[in-house]
Amino acid sequence: MKVSKYSYSKINSFNTCRLKYKILYVDKIYKKDESIDAFLGKIVHQTLEWIHLKKINRKTKYFSLDNIILFYKEKWIDNWHHRIFRYKYINRNKTDYFTSGINFLVKYYQTFGPSFNQNAIEIEKKLEYDIKNYTFKAIIDRIDQENSSTIHVIDYKTSKKMLTEKKMKNDMQMGIYGLGVSTIYPEIDNIKLSHYYVSTGKFVTIKFEDINIDKFQNKLINNIIAIEKAESSESFELDDSNSCNWCNYCKPNLWYKL
C-alpha cells in the first residue's frame, strides 16, 4: 500500500483552494508556467545556497560581491524560460525583478559578507518523519549551529510582508520544520526558527519551545483527516476568494507573459 506523504505545500494548497489541490495532487496536472515572483525567489535561493555550500565545503574563505552578482546573473539567464508570467495588476517588468534580486544580495553581503561565517551545517536539508502514522516531509533552506546546544533553522523569504512573532508561533511551515529538526537532533536543547527577509535584511525568530506541540500536532492531523475525507468523497469545491486572482489555473487571463 502506497503511503501518502504530507508537506506544508500540500496541506496549504488544500486549505487555500480544494479545487487547486485536486488539480495538483489528485489529477497531477502540473503547469510549466511560473510566476516572476517565484522565479526571482528561486534564483536568489540558489545564489545563497551556492555561497553557503562553498563555505561548508571550505572552498572559499572570502567572497567578492562581484562574483556573487555574476553567479546570480548567470543563473537568471540560464533558467529563464518562455512561460514566466507576471500578475496583470503589478506594474513591474523583468528588469525591475532582476534588479530587486541584486539589491537583496547586496544587502545580504553588507550584513554577512565577505566571509559569511554563520556556521551553516546544512543547506537544503531534506527531512522525513512520522507523526501518529502519518509521514511528513520538508526541505529547509539552511540550518546553522550557533553553539553546542543551539541550532538555528532559517527559511529565506523574498516577500516584503513580514510575519509577527505571534503569527510565527502558529505558522504551519515553521512548526513542521521544528518538529522535523527536533527528531534528527534529539541531543539539541534549543532550536530557533526564523524567517529571514532578504528585502529588509531582518529576521523574525521564535523558539521551538514557544510552539504548543500537542496543539500543533492535533492541528496537523485534523488537516490530514479533512484531506482524506475530501479525497474519499471526491469533494473538491472551488474556494472563490481573492486567492483566485493569483491562480494561473483558474484565472490565466490575469497573468501576462514577460
Tab-separated table of C-alpha atoms in Angstrom:
chain	number	residue	atom	x	y	z
A	1	MET	CA	0.000	0.000	0.000
A	2	LYS	CA	1.380	3.370	-1.012
A	3	VAL	CA	1.840	5.682	1.958
A	4	SER	CA	0.777	9.301	1.463
A	5	LYS	CA	3.350	11.882	2.452
A	6	TYR	CA	2.402	15.345	3.571
A	7	SER	CA	4.257	18.628	3.316
A	8	TYR	CA	3.440	22.202	4.179
A	9	SER	CA	2.875	22.969	0.491
A	10	LYS	CA	0.415	20.105	0.126
A	11	ILE	CA	-1.607	20.989	3.226
A	12	ASN	CA	-1.531	24.705	2.438
A	13	SER	CA	-2.786	24.055	-1.100
A	14	PHE	CA	-5.770	22.179	0.317
A	15	ASN	CA	-6.545	24.924	2.832
A	16	THR	CA	-6.207	27.656	0.207
A	17	CYS	CA	-8.317	26.030	-2.513
A	18	ARG	CA	-9.553	22.450	-2.621
A	19	LEU	CA	-10.005	22.559	-6.382
A	20	LYS	CA	-6.382	23.544	-6.931
A	21	TYR	CA	-5.355	20.777	-4.516
A	22	LYS	CA	-7.258	18.299	-6.685
A	23	ILE	CA	-5.589	19.600	-9.844
A	24	LEU	CA	-2.097	19.323	-8.341
A	25	TYR	CA	-2.218	16.310	-6.030
A	26	VAL	CA	-5.072	14.127	-7.295
A	27	ASP	CA	-5.144	14.760	-11.043
A	28	LYS	CA	-1.413	15.592	-11.005
A	29	ILE	CA	-1.721	18.308	-13.634
A	30	TYR	CA	1.348	20.480	-13.380
A	31	LYS	CA	1.611	23.628	-15.429
A	32	LYS	CA	5.050	24.672	-16.550
A	33	ASP	CA	4.033	28.292	-16.058
A	34	GLU	CA	5.941	30.127	-13.332
A	35	SER	CA	5.281	33.489	-11.747
A	36	ILE	CA	8.098	36.013	-11.927
A	37	ASP	CA	7.947	36.290	-8.122
A	38	ALA	CA	8.537	32.547	-7.748
A	39	PHE	CA	11.330	32.679	-10.335
A	40	LEU	CA	13.066	35.539	-8.519
A	41	GLY	CA	12.790	33.692	-5.215
A	42	LYS	CA	14.233	30.540	-6.767
A	43	ILE	CA	17.283	32.285	-8.217
A	44	VAL	CA	18.009	34.217	-5.011
A	45	HIS	CA	17.702	30.952	-3.044
A	46	GLN	CA	20.118	29.220	-5.421
A	47	THR	CA	22.620	32.039	-5.020
A	48	LEU	CA	22.503	31.928	-1.216
A	49	GLU	CA	22.742	28.135	-1.368
A	50	TRP	CA	25.870	28.445	-3.530
A	51	ILE	CA	27.511	30.816	-1.038
A	52	HIS	CA	26.947	28.619	1.990
A	53	LEU	CA	27.759	25.332	0.272
A	54	LYS	CA	31.145	26.752	-0.685
A	55	LYS	CA	31.647	27.746	2.946
A	56	ILE	CA	30.628	24.312	4.245
A	57	ASN	CA	32.972	22.625	1.763
A	58	ARG	CA	35.710	25.147	2.655
A	59	LYS	CA	36.235	26.065	-0.967
A	60	THR	CA	36.036	29.813	-0.398
A	61	LYS	CA	37.162	31.858	2.591
A	62	TYR	CA	36.080	35.264	1.337
A	63	PHE	CA	33.614	36.228	-1.373
A	64	SER	CA	33.577	39.258	-3.614
A	65	LEU	CA	30.243	40.923	-4.254
A	66	ASP	CA	31.040	40.954	-7.976
A	67	ASN	CA	31.339	37.154	-8.068
A	68	ILE	CA	28.067	36.728	-6.202
A	69	ILE	CA	26.245	39.050	-8.593
A	70	LEU	CA	27.845	37.254	-11.554
A	71	PHE	CA	26.600	33.884	-10.266
A	72	TYR	CA	23.111	35.328	-9.792
A	73	LYS	CA	23.110	36.820	-13.289
A	74	GLU	CA	24.233	33.559	-14.898
A	75	LYS	CA	21.576	31.579	-13.013
A	76	TRP	CA	18.923	34.086	-14.070
A	77	ILE	CA	19.888	33.828	-17.733
A	78	ASP	CA	20.325	30.035	-17.735
A	79	ASN	CA	16.979	29.366	-16.022
A	80	TRP	CA	14.820	31.949	-17.789
A	81	HIS	CA	12.091	30.381	-19.937
A	82	HIS	CA	9.177	31.470	-22.097
A	83	ARG	CA	6.481	30.508	-19.589
A	84	ILE	CA	7.285	33.083	-16.920
A	85	PHE	CA	4.389	35.425	-16.197
A	86	ARG	CA	3.540	38.409	-14.041
A	87	TYR	CA	0.237	39.290	-12.422
A	88	LYS	CA	-1.772	41.737	-14.532
A	89	TYR	CA	-2.128	44.442	-11.905
A	90	ILE	CA	1.504	44.596	-10.812
A	91	ASN	CA	3.333	47.239	-12.794
A	92	ARG	CA	6.847	45.781	-12.787
A	93	ASN	CA	8.875	44.436	-15.682
A	94	LYS	CA	11.591	41.804	-15.986
A	95	THR	CA	14.382	44.310	-15.314
A	96	ASP	CA	12.672	45.521	-12.145
A	97	TYR	CA	12.590	41.999	-10.742
A	98	PHE	CA	16.169	41.263	-11.789
A	99	THR	CA	17.357	44.443	-10.064
A	100	SER	CA	15.421	43.549	-6.912
A	101	GLY	CA	17.400	40.323	-6.691
A	102	ILE	CA	20.677	42.216	-6.946
A	103	ASN	CA	19.547	44.581	-4.195
A	104	PHE	CA	18.661	41.614	-1.972
A	105	LEU	CA	22.126	40.131	-2.448
A	106	VAL	CA	23.892	43.444	-1.878
A	107	LYS	CA	22.086	43.796	1.455
A	108	TYR	CA	22.943	40.204	2.364
A	109	TYR	CA	26.597	40.822	1.514
A	110	GLN	CA	26.705	44.035	3.527
A	111	THR	CA	25.259	42.192	6.524
A	112	PHE	CA	27.185	38.908	6.449
A	113	GLY	CA	29.967	39.225	3.866
A	114	PRO	CA	32.626	38.872	2.800
A	115	SER	CA	33.265	35.781	4.975
A	116	PHE	CA	29.682	34.589	5.705
A	117	ASN	CA	30.738	32.928	8.948
A	118	GLN	CA	27.270	31.915	10.125
A	119	ASN	CA	28.441	28.329	10.711
A	120	ALA	CA	25.889	26.731	8.409
A	121	ILE	CA	25.865	22.942	8.793
A	122	GLU	CA	23.033	22.004	6.422
A	123	ILE	CA	21.805	23.540	3.162
A	124	GLU	CA	18.526	22.491	1.517
A	125	LYS	CA	18.171	19.833	4.203
A	126	LYS	CA	15.554	17.181	3.383
A	127	LEU	CA	13.561	15.853	6.311
A	128	GLU	CA	11.114	12.981	6.584
A	129	TYR	CA	9.486	11.889	9.836
A	130	ASP	CA	6.296	10.362	11.233
A	131	ILE	CA	3.567	11.719	13.497
A	132	LYS	CA	0.795	9.318	14.528
A	133	ASN	CA	1.210	7.064	11.474
A	134	TYR	CA	1.422	9.990	9.040
A	135	THR	CA	4.617	10.816	7.186
A	136	PHE	CA	5.740	14.407	6.815
A	137	LYS	CA	8.468	15.787	4.607
A	138	ALA	CA	10.170	19.154	4.321
A	139	ILE	CA	13.166	20.893	2.785
A	140	ILE	CA	14.854	23.515	4.974
A	141	ASP	CA	16.834	26.325	3.360
A	142	ARG	CA	19.568	26.437	5.987
A	143	ILE	CA	20.482	25.150	9.444
A	144	ASP	CA	23.176	26.919	11.471
A	145	GLN	CA	24.979	25.535	14.522
A	146	GLU	CA	25.191	28.538	16.853
A	147	ASN	CA	26.785	26.615	19.725
A	148	SER	CA	26.862	23.095	21.168
A	149	SER	CA	23.293	23.363	22.449
A	150	THR	CA	21.621	25.664	19.895
A	151	ILE	CA	20.753	25.290	16.225
A	152	HIS	CA	19.058	27.883	14.069
A	153	VAL	CA	16.581	26.910	11.330
A	154	ILE	CA	16.382	29.598	8.632
A	155	ASP	CA	13.808	29.984	5.883
A	156	TYR	CA	14.564	32.670	3.293
A	157	LYS	CA	11.701	34.933	2.266
A	158	THR	CA	11.770	37.263	-0.735
A	159	SER	CA	8.353	38.738	0.045
A	160	LYS	CA	8.131	42.112	1.777
A	161	LYS	CA	5.286	41.167	4.107
A	162	MET	CA	6.734	40.040	7.426
A	163	LEU	CA	5.033	37.794	9.954
A	164	THR	CA	4.904	38.901	13.571
A	165	GLU	CA	6.400	36.656	16.243
A	166	LYS	CA	2.862	35.861	17.394
A	167	LYS	CA	1.889	34.640	13.929
A	168	MET	CA	5.166	32.744	13.597
A	169	LYS	CA	4.225	30.669	16.641
A	170	ASN	CA	1.156	29.485	14.731
A	171	ASP	CA	2.863	29.173	11.349
A	172	MET	CA	2.375	25.657	9.990
A	173	GLN	CA	5.529	25.639	7.891
A	174	MET	CA	7.836	26.564	10.772
A	175	GLY	CA	6.071	24.104	13.062
A	176	ILE	CA	6.671	21.291	10.571
A	177	TYR	CA	10.324	22.344	10.311
A	178	GLY	CA	10.710	22.460	14.084
A	179	LEU	CA	9.207	19.014	14.606
A	180	GLY	CA	11.440	17.565	11.914
A	181	VAL	CA	14.618	19.134	13.233
A	182	SER	CA	13.832	18.018	16.791
A	183	THR	CA	13.689	14.411	15.548
A	184	ILE	CA	17.069	14.480	13.781
A	185	TYR	CA	18.826	16.496	16.509
A	186	PRO	CA	17.386	14.980	19.724
A	187	GLU	CA	20.505	15.995	21.640
A	188	ILE	CA	19.966	19.718	20.942
A	189	ASP	CA	18.242	21.639	23.729
A	190	ASN	CA	17.495	24.874	21.894
A	191	ILE	CA	16.011	25.167	18.401
A	192	LYS	CA	15.480	28.621	16.929
A	193	LEU	CA	13.146	29.060	13.955
A	194	SER	CA	13.482	32.096	11.708
A	195	HIS	CA	12.194	33.748	8.600
A	196	TYR	CA	14.966	35.812	7.036
A	197	TYR	CA	13.548	38.537	4.799
A	198	VAL	CA	16.140	39.270	2.145
A	199	SER	CA	14.428	42.508	1.097
A	200	THR	CA	14.958	44.086	4.523
A	201	GLY	CA	17.780	42.006	5.971
A	202	LYS	CA	15.686	41.268	9.059
A	203	PHE	CA	14.935	38.092	10.998
A	204	VAL	CA	11.672	37.147	12.658
A	205	THR	CA	12.613	34.474	15.185
A	206	ILE	CA	10.869	32.232	17.685
A	207	LYS	CA	11.980	29.299	19.804
A	208	PHE	CA	10.619	25.845	19.038
A	209	GLU	CA	9.600	25.558	22.683
A	210	ASP	CA	7.273	28.551	22.148
A	211	ILE	CA	5.042	26.333	19.988
A	212	ASN	CA	2.329	24.326	21.732
A	213	ILE	CA	3.424	20.984	20.296
A	214	ASP	CA	0.364	18.920	21.253
A	215	LYS	CA	-1.998	21.555	19.874
A	216	PHE	CA	0.072	21.885	16.713
A	217	GLN	CA	0.231	18.136	16.084
A	218	ASN	CA	-3.532	17.853	16.535
A	219	LYS	CA	-3.979	20.686	14.031
A	220	LEU	CA	-1.821	18.840	11.506
A	221	ILE	CA	-3.697	15.583	11.961
A	222	ASN	CA	-7.072	17.320	11.648
A	223	ASN	CA	-5.906	18.871	8.374
A	224	ILE	CA	-4.924	15.468	7.045
A	225	ILE	CA	-8.224	13.920	8.124
A	226	ALA	CA	-10.011	16.669	6.171
A	227	ILE	CA	-7.843	15.921	3.121
A	228	GLU	CA	-8.535	12.178	3.340
A	229	LYS	CA	-12.257	12.828	3.685
A	230	ALA	CA	-12.280	15.078	0.612
A	231	GLU	CA	-10.301	12.537	-1.411
A	232	SER	CA	-12.577	9.646	-0.453
A	233	SER	CA	-15.737	11.625	-1.267
A	234	GLU	CA	-14.134	13.364	-4.263
A	235	SER	CA	-15.392	16.650	-2.855
A	236	PHE	CA	-13.183	19.485	-4.065
A	237	GLU	CA	-15.128	22.721	-4.282
A	238	LEU	CA	-13.683	25.896	-5.758
A	239	ASP	CA	-12.771	28.300	-2.966
A	240	ASP	CA	-13.771	31.505	-4.720
A	241	SER	CA	-11.698	34.073	-2.854
A	242	ASN	CA	-9.123	36.759	-3.518
A	243	SER	CA	-6.537	33.985	-3.842
A	244	CYS	CA	-8.172	33.046	-7.158
A	245	ASN	CA	-6.766	36.220	-8.687
A	246	TRP	CA	-3.267	34.826	-8.119
A	247	CYS	CA	-4.050	31.412	-9.623
A	248	ASN	CA	-2.873	30.722	-13.165
A	249	TYR	CA	-5.013	27.563	-13.266
A	250	CYS	CA	-8.430	29.151	-12.865
A	251	LYS	CA	-7.742	32.728	-13.975
A	252	PRO	CA	-4.918	32.661	-16.534
A	253	ASN	CA	-6.335	35.810	-18.130
A	254	LEU	CA	-4.963	37.793	-15.176
A	255	TRP	CA	-1.386	36.792	-15.995
A	256	TYR	CA	0.797	38.366	-18.669
A	257	LYS	CA	3.811	36.746	-20.278
A	258	LEU	CA	7.119	38.533	-19.718
